[in-house]
Amino acid sequence: MSWTRKVSCTPTPLRAGRLPDTPGPHPTGFALLPWLLLGMGSFSNLFQGETPNPWIGGLGLLTFNSLYIYVSFRAFVKEKREARSTQLALGLLAAVTCGLGLGYGGSWLLFFPLLGLATGAVVRMPRLRLTGAAVTVLSGVVAFVQDGWGGLDIAYATWISTIVTAAILSLSEAVRELRAAREELARRAVEEERVRFSRDLHDLLGHTLSVIVVKSEAARRLAVRDMDAAVAQVADIESVGRQALTEIREAVTGYRRGSLATELDRAHSALAAAGITPAFHQSGPPLPQQTEVLLGWVVREAVTNVLRHSGAARCEITVSGDAERVHVTVTDDGSGTPSPTPREGIGGTGLRGLTERLSAAGGTLTAGPGPRQGFRVRAELPVEERELVAAG
């Protein structure tokens, strides 16, 4: 009979320890190949002529190693691991292991811990409970038939190798998935911040430059007949420029907070300088700060479009609401109508940016021709109860 020394060994397929900051290269089947050295005793018995029917033993050994390598390299890719061919190969590996263990015993029983390694690499929870128990019981029965109660060491080694391999590989996959998710979240956060900054910069500079252009034209016209009025317009241009620098700095640092009252005052000054009669109507309860910020953006962008495109003589801004919702409407009597029918969130970059802002807060934006003539922008926002409490 072949070499029959009792062996109590518990292979640990991958070293467990503190997870590194970087996972390193993705593990492959090469991580499981060194454990084939457990079969060196069988090789020794085979080549020293201590194994009965050596041709059958050699064929079984070749079959076992081929199946083990095949399963090991497919175990690290989820799609391949769950494929029917891999499951079939694992079943054949179990059958060959049982045949070699029952036929030769001794060191040939060490192929059962290798079977446990392959099983732990391929099978995941919740199927691992039943499959791992089945492999452990199978190895225990075969080892008991060959070596009696001492064969339970093989069953223990098989169970440990199955569970430890599955646990370590599952943990490794979870760490990689979490790291990939974190990188994806960081990438999206950068993209969102880039969009936010470009949107804020567009809204800030678009309105400011429009006001500067309008006031510069007014100063040029007034310089001929009223120098004092022209100087006042130039002073306004200087003030607008300084305010724009402050707002850009605040936008860069993310601390900019607008005010509806401030935007209404600026709108009045810009419209008057452009020769457009402003008309403001405001009603309803006091608004929380975040709602005022959003409505201020609406007024700023809508008035910028009036100054640039409308050719209007009158612009009316209405703010109304109740405890649940607030509305702001900007209507002019000009001819600038970029869309033939009102649609939600239409227009250029500014109106698209407003649509995104309001949508994120649960609001809506519609823009299109007015009821009689001209162009109308209408925004609607919910007023959250907790914001009203904070505002009070």
mmCIF file of C-alpha atoms in Angstrom:
data_model
loop_
_atom_site.group_PDB
_atom_site.id
_atom_site.type_symbol
_atom_site.label_atom_id
_atom_site.label_comp_id
_atom_site.label_asym_id
_atom_site.label_seq_id
_atom_site.Cartn_x
_atom_site.Cartn_y
_atom_site.Cartn_z
ATOM 1 C CA MET A 1 0.000 0.000 0.000
ATOM 2 C CA SER A 2 1.070 3.504 -0.615
ATOM 3 C CA TRP A 3 2.303 6.085 1.810
ATOM 4 C CA THR A 4 -0.224 6.246 4.683
ATOM 5 C CA ARG A 5 1.090 8.749 7.181
ATOM 6 C CA LYS A 6 -1.757 10.731 8.764
ATOM 7 C CA VAL A 7 -1.570 14.375 7.752
ATOM 8 C CA SER A 8 -3.442 17.161 9.557
ATOM 9 C CA CYS A 9 -2.925 20.258 7.480
ATOM 10 C CA THR A 10 -5.090 23.321 6.933
ATOM 11 C CA PRO A 11 -4.140 25.207 3.787
ATOM 12 C CA THR A 12 -4.699 28.935 3.832
ATOM 13 C CA PRO A 13 -4.965 29.923 0.157
ATOM 14 C CA LEU A 14 -4.472 33.680 0.521
ATOM 15 C CA ARG A 15 -2.802 35.524 3.347
ATOM 16 C CA ALA A 16 -5.333 37.327 5.520
ATOM 17 C CA GLY A 17 -4.354 40.597 7.114
ATOM 18 C CA ARG A 18 -5.089 44.299 7.108
ATOM 19 C CA LEU A 19 -6.467 45.440 3.799
ATOM 20 C CA PRO A 20 -3.995 47.637 1.949
ATOM 21 C CA ASP A 21 -4.858 51.112 0.808
ATOM 22 C CA THR A 22 -4.529 49.969 -2.793
ATOM 23 C CA PRO A 23 -5.734 46.512 -3.844
ATOM 24 C CA GLY A 24 -2.933 45.870 -6.322
ATOM 25 C CA PRO A 25 -3.419 43.766 -9.425
ATOM 26 C CA HIS A 26 -6.596 41.765 -9.716
ATOM 27 C CA PRO A 27 -5.994 38.179 -8.451
ATOM 28 C CA THR A 28 -5.981 35.386 -11.011
ATOM 29 C CA GLY A 29 -5.881 31.618 -11.031
ATOM 30 C CA PHE A 30 -2.139 31.742 -10.399
ATOM 31 C CA ALA A 31 -2.962 32.473 -6.743
ATOM 32 C CA LEU A 32 -4.346 28.924 -6.345
ATOM 33 C CA LEU A 33 -1.760 27.016 -8.365
ATOM 34 C CA PRO A 34 0.939 26.753 -5.623
ATOM 35 C CA TRP A 35 -1.408 24.588 -3.563
ATOM 36 C CA LEU A 36 -1.008 21.834 -6.128
ATOM 37 C CA LEU A 37 2.196 21.063 -4.209
ATOM 38 C CA LEU A 38 -0.043 19.223 -1.742
ATOM 39 C CA GLY A 39 -0.152 16.484 -4.364
ATOM 40 C CA MET A 40 3.626 15.961 -4.372
ATOM 41 C CA GLY A 41 3.242 12.900 -2.161
ATOM 42 C CA SER A 42 1.023 11.286 -4.775
ATOM 43 C CA PHE A 43 3.539 12.120 -7.495
ATOM 44 C CA SER A 44 6.273 10.525 -5.372
ATOM 45 C CA ASN A 45 4.276 7.362 -4.826
ATOM 46 C CA LEU A 46 3.432 7.177 -8.513
ATOM 47 C CA PHE A 47 6.980 7.570 -9.809
ATOM 48 C CA GLN A 48 8.494 5.284 -7.165
ATOM 49 C CA GLY A 49 6.197 2.469 -8.197
ATOM 50 C CA GLU A 50 4.341 2.410 -4.856
ATOM 51 C CA THR A 51 0.950 2.989 -6.489
ATOM 52 C CA PRO A 52 -1.093 0.053 -7.824
ATOM 53 C CA ASN A 53 -2.309 0.452 -11.427
ATOM 54 C CA PRO A 54 0.060 3.403 -12.065
ATOM 55 C CA TRP A 55 -1.449 4.139 -15.468
ATOM 56 C CA ILE A 56 -4.878 4.649 -13.905
ATOM 57 C CA GLY A 57 -3.332 6.732 -11.100
ATOM 58 C CA GLY A 58 -1.347 8.824 -13.570
ATOM 59 C CA LEU A 59 -4.421 9.425 -15.730
ATOM 60 C CA GLY A 60 -6.422 10.393 -12.633
ATOM 61 C CA LEU A 61 -3.650 12.738 -11.509
ATOM 62 C CA LEU A 62 -3.495 14.409 -14.924
ATOM 63 C CA THR A 63 -7.278 14.740 -15.017
ATOM 64 C CA PHE A 64 -7.404 16.225 -11.512
ATOM 65 C CA ASN A 65 -4.697 18.803 -12.231
ATOM 66 C CA SER A 66 -6.255 19.782 -15.565
ATOM 67 C CA LEU A 67 -9.692 20.291 -14.022
ATOM 68 C CA TYR A 68 -8.253 22.145 -11.023
ATOM 69 C CA ILE A 69 -6.309 24.578 -13.241
ATOM 70 C CA TYR A 70 -9.344 25.094 -15.495
ATOM 71 C CA VAL A 71 -11.613 25.864 -12.542
ATOM 72 C CA SER A 72 -9.015 28.084 -10.830
ATOM 73 C CA PHE A 73 -8.564 30.398 -13.796
ATOM 74 C CA ARG A 74 -12.301 30.726 -14.370
ATOM 75 C CA ALA A 75 -13.087 31.367 -10.709
ATOM 76 C CA PHE A 76 -11.875 34.995 -10.735
ATOM 77 C CA VAL A 77 -14.257 36.210 -13.453
ATOM 78 C CA LYS A 78 -17.876 36.327 -12.307
ATOM 79 C CA GLU A 79 -19.409 35.458 -15.666
ATOM 80 C CA LYS A 80 -17.066 32.502 -16.166
ATOM 81 C CA ARG A 81 -17.399 31.408 -12.550
ATOM 82 C CA GLU A 82 -21.173 31.167 -12.840
ATOM 83 C CA ALA A 83 -21.077 29.472 -16.267
ATOM 84 C CA ARG A 84 -22.466 25.952 -16.574
ATOM 85 C CA SER A 85 -19.135 24.671 -17.920
ATOM 86 C CA THR A 86 -17.338 25.753 -14.742
ATOM 87 C CA GLN A 87 -19.950 24.125 -12.533
ATOM 88 C CA LEU A 88 -19.677 20.919 -14.548
ATOM 89 C CA ALA A 89 -15.877 20.972 -14.285
ATOM 90 C CA LEU A 90 -16.150 21.386 -10.509
ATOM 91 C CA GLY A 91 -18.491 18.384 -10.332
ATOM 92 C CA LEU A 92 -16.070 16.286 -12.377
ATOM 93 C CA LEU A 93 -13.236 17.440 -10.114
ATOM 94 C CA ALA A 94 -15.185 16.195 -7.092
ATOM 95 C CA ALA A 95 -15.805 12.836 -8.790
ATOM 96 C CA VAL A 96 -12.137 12.379 -9.704
ATOM 97 C CA THR A 97 -11.071 13.332 -6.170
ATOM 98 C CA CYS A 98 -13.406 10.748 -4.675
ATOM 99 C CA GLY A 99 -12.151 8.092 -7.098
ATOM 100 C CA LEU A 100 -8.498 8.780 -6.283
ATOM 101 C CA GLY A 101 -9.187 8.890 -2.549
ATOM 102 C CA LEU A 102 -11.153 5.639 -2.511
ATOM 103 C CA GLY A 103 -8.696 3.915 -4.858
ATOM 104 C CA TYR A 104 -5.425 4.851 -3.171
ATOM 105 C CA GLY A 105 -5.985 6.641 0.169
ATOM 106 C CA GLY A 106 -2.967 7.988 2.026
ATOM 107 C CA SER A 107 -1.458 11.098 0.478
ATOM 108 C CA TRP A 108 -4.053 10.940 -2.294
ATOM 109 C CA LEU A 109 -6.619 12.129 0.253
ATOM 110 C CA LEU A 110 -4.897 15.535 0.265
ATOM 111 C CA PHE A 111 -6.646 16.258 -2.995
ATOM 112 C CA PHE A 112 -9.806 16.898 -0.946
ATOM 113 C CA PRO A 113 -8.453 20.170 0.562
ATOM 114 C CA LEU A 114 -7.578 21.162 -3.014
ATOM 115 C CA LEU A 115 -11.155 20.377 -3.983
ATOM 116 C CA GLY A 116 -12.201 22.663 -1.099
ATOM 117 C CA LEU A 117 -10.011 25.447 -2.485
ATOM 118 C CA ALA A 118 -11.614 25.131 -5.910
ATOM 119 C CA THR A 119 -15.099 24.988 -4.389
ATOM 120 C CA GLY A 120 -14.516 28.097 -2.257
ATOM 121 C CA ALA A 121 -13.169 29.960 -5.287
ATOM 122 C CA VAL A 122 -16.157 29.124 -7.499
ATOM 123 C CA VAL A 123 -19.173 28.989 -5.177
ATOM 124 C CA ARG A 124 -20.497 32.040 -3.312
ATOM 125 C CA MET A 125 -23.152 32.572 -0.683
ATOM 126 C CA PRO A 126 -25.855 31.443 -0.189
ATOM 127 C CA ARG A 127 -25.076 28.287 -2.190
ATOM 128 C CA LEU A 128 -21.747 27.965 -0.401
ATOM 129 C CA ARG A 129 -23.367 26.677 2.794
ATOM 130 C CA LEU A 130 -24.861 23.603 1.196
ATOM 131 C CA THR A 131 -22.043 22.996 -1.277
ATOM 132 C CA GLY A 132 -19.309 23.433 1.333
ATOM 133 C CA ALA A 133 -21.081 21.083 3.733
ATOM 134 C CA ALA A 134 -21.506 18.492 0.981
ATOM 135 C CA VAL A 135 -17.816 18.600 0.020
ATOM 136 C CA THR A 136 -16.788 18.369 3.686
ATOM 137 C CA VAL A 137 -19.049 15.380 4.376
ATOM 138 C CA LEU A 138 -17.899 13.689 1.175
ATOM 139 C CA SER A 139 -14.228 14.088 2.111
ATOM 140 C CA GLY A 140 -14.925 12.850 5.646
ATOM 141 C CA VAL A 141 -16.715 9.725 4.430
ATOM 142 C CA VAL A 142 -13.988 8.817 1.927
ATOM 143 C CA ALA A 143 -11.185 9.530 4.427
ATOM 144 C CA PHE A 144 -13.000 7.486 7.130
ATOM 145 C CA VAL A 145 -13.326 4.534 4.769
ATOM 146 C CA GLN A 146 -9.591 4.644 4.069
ATOM 147 C CA ASP A 147 -8.051 5.715 7.383
ATOM 148 C CA GLY A 148 -10.765 5.391 10.031
ATOM 149 C CA TRP A 149 -11.313 8.168 12.534
ATOM 150 C CA GLY A 150 -7.959 9.713 11.696
ATOM 151 C CA GLY A 151 -9.381 10.630 8.320
ATOM 152 C CA LEU A 152 -11.502 13.343 9.972
ATOM 153 C CA ASP A 153 -8.432 15.570 9.763
ATOM 154 C CA ILE A 154 -8.944 15.597 5.998
ATOM 155 C CA ALA A 155 -12.590 16.599 6.455
ATOM 156 C CA TYR A 156 -11.557 19.469 8.745
ATOM 157 C CA ALA A 157 -8.877 20.648 6.300
ATOM 158 C CA THR A 158 -11.373 20.489 3.435
ATOM 159 C CA TRP A 159 -13.957 22.536 5.332
ATOM 160 C CA ILE A 160 -11.414 25.178 6.389
ATOM 161 C CA SER A 161 -9.941 25.526 2.894
ATOM 162 C CA THR A 162 -13.430 25.914 1.391
ATOM 163 C CA ILE A 163 -14.655 28.546 3.841
ATOM 164 C CA VAL A 164 -11.430 30.553 4.089
ATOM 165 C CA THR A 165 -10.963 30.694 0.313
ATOM 166 C CA ALA A 166 -14.544 31.838 -0.263
ATOM 167 C CA ALA A 167 -14.345 34.422 2.541
ATOM 168 C CA ILE A 168 -11.065 35.975 1.395
ATOM 169 C CA LEU A 169 -12.000 36.086 -2.277
ATOM 170 C CA SER A 170 -15.442 37.516 -1.477
ATOM 171 C CA LEU A 171 -13.857 40.175 0.727
ATOM 172 C CA SER A 172 -11.352 41.021 -1.995
ATOM 173 C CA GLU A 173 -14.141 41.409 -4.550
ATOM 174 C CA ALA A 174 -16.181 43.547 -2.148
ATOM 175 C CA VAL A 175 -13.206 45.854 -1.517
ATOM 176 C CA ARG A 176 -12.638 46.282 -5.242
ATOM 177 C CA GLU A 177 -16.309 46.977 -5.891
ATOM 178 C CA LEU A 178 -16.399 49.542 -3.088
ATOM 179 C CA ARG A 179 -13.254 51.210 -4.379
ATOM 180 C CA ALA A 180 -14.709 51.313 -7.893
ATOM 181 C CA ALA A 181 -17.943 52.784 -6.510
ATOM 182 C CA ARG A 182 -15.978 55.400 -4.563
ATOM 183 C CA GLU A 183 -14.007 56.361 -7.663
ATOM 184 C CA GLU A 184 -17.223 56.620 -9.667
ATOM 185 C CA LEU A 185 -18.828 58.819 -7.000
ATOM 186 C CA ALA A 186 -15.732 61.039 -6.929
ATOM 187 C CA ARG A 187 -15.802 61.325 -10.720
ATOM 188 C CA ARG A 188 -19.480 62.266 -10.703
ATOM 189 C CA ALA A 189 -18.917 64.782 -7.917
ATOM 190 C CA VAL A 190 -16.183 66.456 -9.968
ATOM 191 C CA GLU A 191 -18.448 66.543 -13.018
ATOM 192 C CA GLU A 192 -21.341 67.982 -11.017
ATOM 193 C CA GLU A 193 -19.088 70.627 -9.488
ATOM 194 C CA ARG A 194 -17.735 71.522 -12.919
ATOM 195 C CA VAL A 195 -21.282 71.876 -14.252
ATOM 196 C CA ARG A 196 -22.320 73.923 -11.214
ATOM 197 C CA PHE A 197 -19.377 76.263 -11.570
ATOM 198 C CA SER A 198 -19.800 76.741 -15.323
ATOM 199 C CA ARG A 199 -23.523 77.337 -14.845
ATOM 200 C CA ASP A 200 -22.939 79.886 -12.073
ATOM 201 C CA LEU A 201 -20.246 81.617 -14.090
ATOM 202 C CA HIS A 202 -22.522 81.795 -17.141
ATOM 203 C CA ASP A 203 -25.391 83.212 -15.122
ATOM 204 C CA LEU A 204 -23.184 85.696 -13.287
ATOM 205 C CA LEU A 205 -21.212 87.002 -16.238
ATOM 206 C CA GLY A 206 -24.099 86.868 -18.695
ATOM 207 C CA HIS A 207 -26.259 89.143 -16.590
ATOM 208 C CA THR A 208 -23.425 91.404 -15.470
ATOM 209 C CA LEU A 209 -22.042 91.949 -18.957
ATOM 210 C CA SER A 210 -25.539 92.646 -20.292
ATOM 211 C CA VAL A 211 -26.039 95.301 -17.612
ATOM 212 C CA ILE A 212 -22.636 96.836 -18.356
ATOM 213 C CA VAL A 213 -23.411 96.968 -22.083
ATOM 214 C CA VAL A 214 -26.826 98.555 -21.486
ATOM 215 C CA LYS A 215 -25.476 101.146 -19.074
ATOM 216 C CA SER A 216 -22.539 101.916 -21.372
ATOM 217 C CA GLU A 217 -24.956 102.605 -24.230
ATOM 218 C CA ALA A 218 -27.022 104.794 -21.921
ATOM 219 C CA ALA A 219 -23.919 106.709 -20.827
ATOM 220 C CA ARG A 220 -22.903 107.241 -24.463
ATOM 221 C CA ARG A 221 -26.336 108.637 -25.324
ATOM 222 C CA LEU A 222 -26.488 110.851 -22.243
ATOM 223 C CA ALA A 223 -22.953 112.206 -22.602
ATOM 224 C CA VAL A 224 -24.081 114.472 -25.436
ATOM 225 C CA ARG A 225 -26.817 116.274 -23.533
ATOM 226 C CA ASP A 226 -26.521 115.451 -19.820
ATOM 227 C CA MET A 227 -23.017 114.854 -18.529
ATOM 228 C CA ASP A 228 -24.122 114.431 -14.930
ATOM 229 C CA ALA A 229 -26.515 111.629 -15.881
ATOM 230 C CA ALA A 230 -23.793 110.023 -18.007
ATOM 231 C CA VAL A 231 -21.375 110.140 -15.071
ATOM 232 C CA ALA A 232 -24.035 108.494 -12.900
ATOM 233 C CA GLN A 233 -24.334 105.664 -15.423
ATOM 234 C CA VAL A 234 -20.536 105.260 -15.465
ATOM 235 C CA ALA A 235 -20.574 105.099 -11.655
ATOM 236 C CA ASP A 236 -23.210 102.374 -11.901
ATOM 237 C CA ILE A 237 -20.984 100.478 -14.337
ATOM 238 C CA GLU A 238 -18.119 100.657 -11.855
ATOM 239 C CA SER A 239 -20.404 99.429 -9.058
ATOM 240 C CA VAL A 240 -21.715 96.558 -11.179
ATOM 241 C CA GLY A 241 -18.162 95.558 -12.112
ATOM 242 C CA ARG A 242 -17.018 95.533 -8.491
ATOM 243 C CA GLN A 243 -20.059 93.522 -7.463
ATOM 244 C CA ALA A 244 -19.387 91.068 -10.281
ATOM 245 C CA LEU A 245 -15.837 90.506 -9.013
ATOM 246 C CA THR A 246 -17.194 89.782 -5.534
ATOM 247 C CA GLU A 247 -19.807 87.355 -6.873
ATOM 248 C CA ILE A 248 -17.271 85.515 -9.003
ATOM 249 C CA ARG A 249 -15.015 85.039 -5.976
ATOM 250 C CA GLU A 250 -17.978 83.765 -3.977
ATOM 251 C CA ALA A 251 -19.000 81.434 -6.800
ATOM 252 C CA VAL A 252 -15.477 79.987 -6.982
ATOM 253 C CA THR A 253 -15.494 79.217 -3.261
ATOM 254 C CA GLY A 254 -19.101 77.991 -3.322
ATOM 255 C CA TYR A 255 -20.364 80.494 -0.750
ATOM 256 C CA ARG A 256 -22.480 82.710 -2.959
ATOM 257 C CA ARG A 257 -25.963 83.421 -1.578
ATOM 258 C CA GLY A 258 -28.326 85.490 -3.663
ATOM 259 C CA SER A 259 -31.302 87.532 -2.577
ATOM 260 C CA LEU A 260 -34.574 88.063 -4.420
ATOM 261 C CA ALA A 261 -34.783 91.663 -3.206
ATOM 262 C CA THR A 262 -31.248 92.356 -4.441
ATOM 263 C CA GLU A 263 -31.981 90.862 -7.854
ATOM 264 C CA LEU A 264 -35.194 92.875 -8.136
ATOM 265 C CA ASP A 265 -33.277 96.078 -7.382
ATOM 266 C CA ARG A 266 -30.659 95.218 -9.996
ATOM 267 C CA ALA A 267 -33.352 94.325 -12.497
ATOM 268 C CA HIS A 268 -35.046 97.696 -11.929
ATOM 269 C CA SER A 269 -31.774 99.564 -12.494
ATOM 270 C CA ALA A 270 -30.804 97.560 -15.605
ATOM 271 C CA LEU A 271 -34.266 97.792 -17.204
ATOM 272 C CA ALA A 272 -34.532 101.522 -16.535
ATOM 273 C CA ALA A 273 -31.085 102.131 -18.019
ATOM 274 C CA ALA A 274 -32.152 100.225 -21.148
ATOM 275 C CA GLY A 275 -35.283 102.336 -21.530
ATOM 276 C CA ILE A 276 -37.592 99.470 -20.505
ATOM 277 C CA THR A 277 -40.331 100.333 -18.014
ATOM 278 C CA PRO A 278 -40.150 97.928 -15.046
ATOM 279 C CA ALA A 279 -43.252 96.860 -13.125
ATOM 280 C CA PHE A 280 -42.934 94.720 -9.984
ATOM 281 C CA HIS A 281 -45.694 92.959 -8.015
ATOM 282 C CA GLN A 282 -44.954 90.880 -4.941
ATOM 283 C CA SER A 283 -47.364 89.168 -2.562
ATOM 284 C CA GLY A 284 -47.465 86.241 -0.194
ATOM 285 C CA PRO A 285 -45.633 85.264 3.012
ATOM 286 C CA PRO A 286 -41.891 85.791 3.580
ATOM 287 C CA LEU A 287 -39.771 83.246 1.749
ATOM 288 C CA PRO A 288 -36.987 81.065 3.157
ATOM 289 C CA GLN A 289 -33.442 81.830 2.053
ATOM 290 C CA GLN A 290 -32.965 78.866 -0.310
ATOM 291 C CA THR A 291 -36.197 79.666 -2.142
ATOM 292 C CA GLU A 292 -35.160 83.314 -2.469
ATOM 293 C CA VAL A 293 -31.811 82.231 -3.920
ATOM 294 C CA LEU A 294 -33.498 80.160 -6.631
ATOM 295 C CA LEU A 295 -36.063 82.831 -7.457
ATOM 296 C CA GLY A 296 -33.247 85.384 -7.627
ATOM 297 C CA TRP A 297 -31.561 83.240 -10.310
ATOM 298 C CA VAL A 298 -34.843 83.145 -12.252
ATOM 299 C CA VAL A 299 -35.234 86.928 -12.151
ATOM 300 C CA ARG A 300 -31.583 87.438 -13.098
ATOM 301 C CA GLU A 301 -31.688 85.126 -16.130
ATOM 302 C CA ALA A 302 -35.118 86.265 -17.329
ATOM 303 C CA VAL A 303 -34.174 89.948 -17.132
ATOM 304 C CA THR A 304 -30.892 89.230 -18.923
ATOM 305 C CA ASN A 305 -32.879 87.684 -21.789
ATOM 306 C CA VAL A 306 -35.194 90.719 -21.858
ATOM 307 C CA LEU A 307 -32.207 93.063 -22.131
ATOM 308 C CA ARG A 308 -30.519 90.994 -24.823
ATOM 309 C CA HIS A 309 -33.292 89.760 -27.077
ATOM 310 C CA SER A 310 -36.712 91.244 -26.443
ATOM 311 C CA GLY A 311 -36.676 94.811 -27.780
ATOM 312 C CA ALA A 312 -39.427 95.391 -25.221
ATOM 313 C CA ALA A 313 -40.762 98.669 -23.841
ATOM 314 C CA ARG A 314 -42.174 97.159 -20.646
ATOM 315 C CA CYS A 315 -41.183 94.247 -18.369
ATOM 316 C CA GLU A 316 -43.395 92.965 -15.594
ATOM 317 C CA ILE A 317 -42.145 90.774 -12.739
ATOM 318 C CA THR A 318 -44.681 89.106 -10.451
ATOM 319 C CA VAL A 319 -43.862 87.105 -7.308
ATOM 320 C CA SER A 320 -46.760 85.369 -5.578
ATOM 321 C CA GLY A 321 -47.322 82.334 -3.432
ATOM 322 C CA ASP A 322 -48.694 80.755 -0.312
ATOM 323 C CA ALA A 323 -47.408 78.480 2.439
ATOM 324 C CA GLU A 324 -46.881 75.575 0.005
ATOM 325 C CA ARG A 325 -45.775 76.952 -3.366
ATOM 326 C CA VAL A 326 -44.364 80.166 -4.769
ATOM 327 C CA HIS A 327 -44.422 81.470 -8.351
ATOM 328 C CA VAL A 328 -42.385 84.073 -10.181
ATOM 329 C CA THR A 329 -43.340 85.310 -13.651
ATOM 330 C CA VAL A 330 -41.323 87.614 -15.884
ATOM 331 C CA THR A 331 -43.240 88.938 -18.905
ATOM 332 C CA ASP A 332 -42.229 91.475 -21.539
ATOM 333 C CA ASP A 333 -44.030 93.039 -24.517
ATOM 334 C CA GLY A 334 -41.191 92.678 -26.990
ATOM 335 C CA SER A 335 -40.674 90.461 -30.014
ATOM 336 C CA GLY A 336 -38.003 88.055 -28.734
ATOM 337 C CA THR A 337 -39.735 84.679 -28.833
ATOM 338 C CA PRO A 338 -37.238 81.817 -29.233
ATOM 339 C CA SER A 339 -39.994 79.214 -29.199
ATOM 340 C CA PRO A 340 -43.431 79.256 -30.843
ATOM 341 C CA THR A 341 -45.111 77.407 -27.975
ATOM 342 C CA PRO A 342 -44.459 77.350 -24.239
ATOM 343 C CA ARG A 343 -42.390 74.361 -23.229
ATOM 344 C CA GLU A 344 -40.802 73.303 -19.996
ATOM 345 C CA GLY A 345 -37.138 74.209 -19.642
ATOM 346 C CA ILE A 346 -36.576 75.532 -23.171
ATOM 347 C CA GLY A 347 -34.144 78.164 -24.275
ATOM 348 C CA GLY A 348 -30.404 78.644 -24.212
ATOM 349 C CA THR A 349 -27.796 77.638 -21.688
ATOM 350 C CA GLY A 350 -29.215 79.943 -19.011
ATOM 351 C CA LEU A 351 -32.751 78.581 -19.133
ATOM 352 C CA ARG A 352 -31.467 74.994 -19.232
ATOM 353 C CA GLY A 353 -29.364 75.730 -16.166
ATOM 354 C CA LEU A 354 -32.404 77.199 -14.405
ATOM 355 C CA THR A 355 -34.437 74.123 -15.291
ATOM 356 C CA GLU A 356 -31.798 71.927 -13.649
ATOM 357 C CA ARG A 357 -31.653 74.116 -10.542
ATOM 358 C CA LEU A 358 -35.429 74.174 -10.081
ATOM 359 C CA SER A 359 -35.849 70.493 -10.891
ATOM 360 C CA ALA A 360 -33.353 69.579 -8.176
ATOM 361 C CA ALA A 361 -35.513 71.541 -5.703
ATOM 362 C CA GLY A 362 -38.772 69.981 -6.935
ATOM 363 C CA GLY A 363 -39.789 72.973 -9.026
ATOM 364 C CA THR A 364 -40.537 73.633 -12.708
ATOM 365 C CA LEU A 365 -39.679 76.255 -15.310
ATOM 366 C CA THR A 366 -41.713 77.121 -18.408
ATOM 367 C CA ALA A 367 -40.751 79.670 -21.042
ATOM 368 C CA GLY A 368 -42.438 80.773 -24.242
ATOM 369 C CA PRO A 369 -44.595 83.451 -25.912
ATOM 370 C CA GLY A 370 -46.713 85.521 -23.566
ATOM 371 C CA PRO A 371 -50.532 85.455 -23.512
ATOM 372 C CA ARG A 372 -50.784 88.561 -25.725
ATOM 373 C CA GLN A 373 -47.313 89.245 -27.090
ATOM 374 C CA GLY A 374 -43.706 89.212 -26.026
ATOM 375 C CA PHE A 375 -42.095 86.458 -23.991
ATOM 376 C CA ARG A 376 -42.876 84.950 -20.593
ATOM 377 C CA VAL A 377 -40.756 82.955 -18.130
ATOM 378 C CA ARG A 378 -42.604 81.293 -15.259
ATOM 379 C CA ALA A 379 -41.045 79.365 -12.359
ATOM 380 C CA GLU A 380 -42.793 77.419 -9.645
ATOM 381 C CA LEU A 381 -41.179 76.111 -6.466
ATOM 382 C CA PRO A 382 -42.430 74.202 -3.442
ATOM 383 C CA VAL A 383 -41.911 75.903 -0.090
ATOM 384 C CA GLU A 384 -40.892 73.236 2.398
ATOM 385 C CA GLU A 385 -42.295 73.512 5.883
ATOM 386 C CA ARG A 386 -38.917 73.128 7.580
ATOM 387 C CA GLU A 387 -37.595 76.029 5.499
ATOM 388 C CA LEU A 388 -40.453 78.246 6.664
ATOM 389 C CA VAL A 389 -39.712 77.355 10.282
ATOM 390 C CA ALA A 390 -36.036 78.203 9.768
ATOM 391 C CA ALA A 391 -36.971 81.456 8.042
ATOM 392 C CA GLY A 392 -39.264 82.433 10.903
#
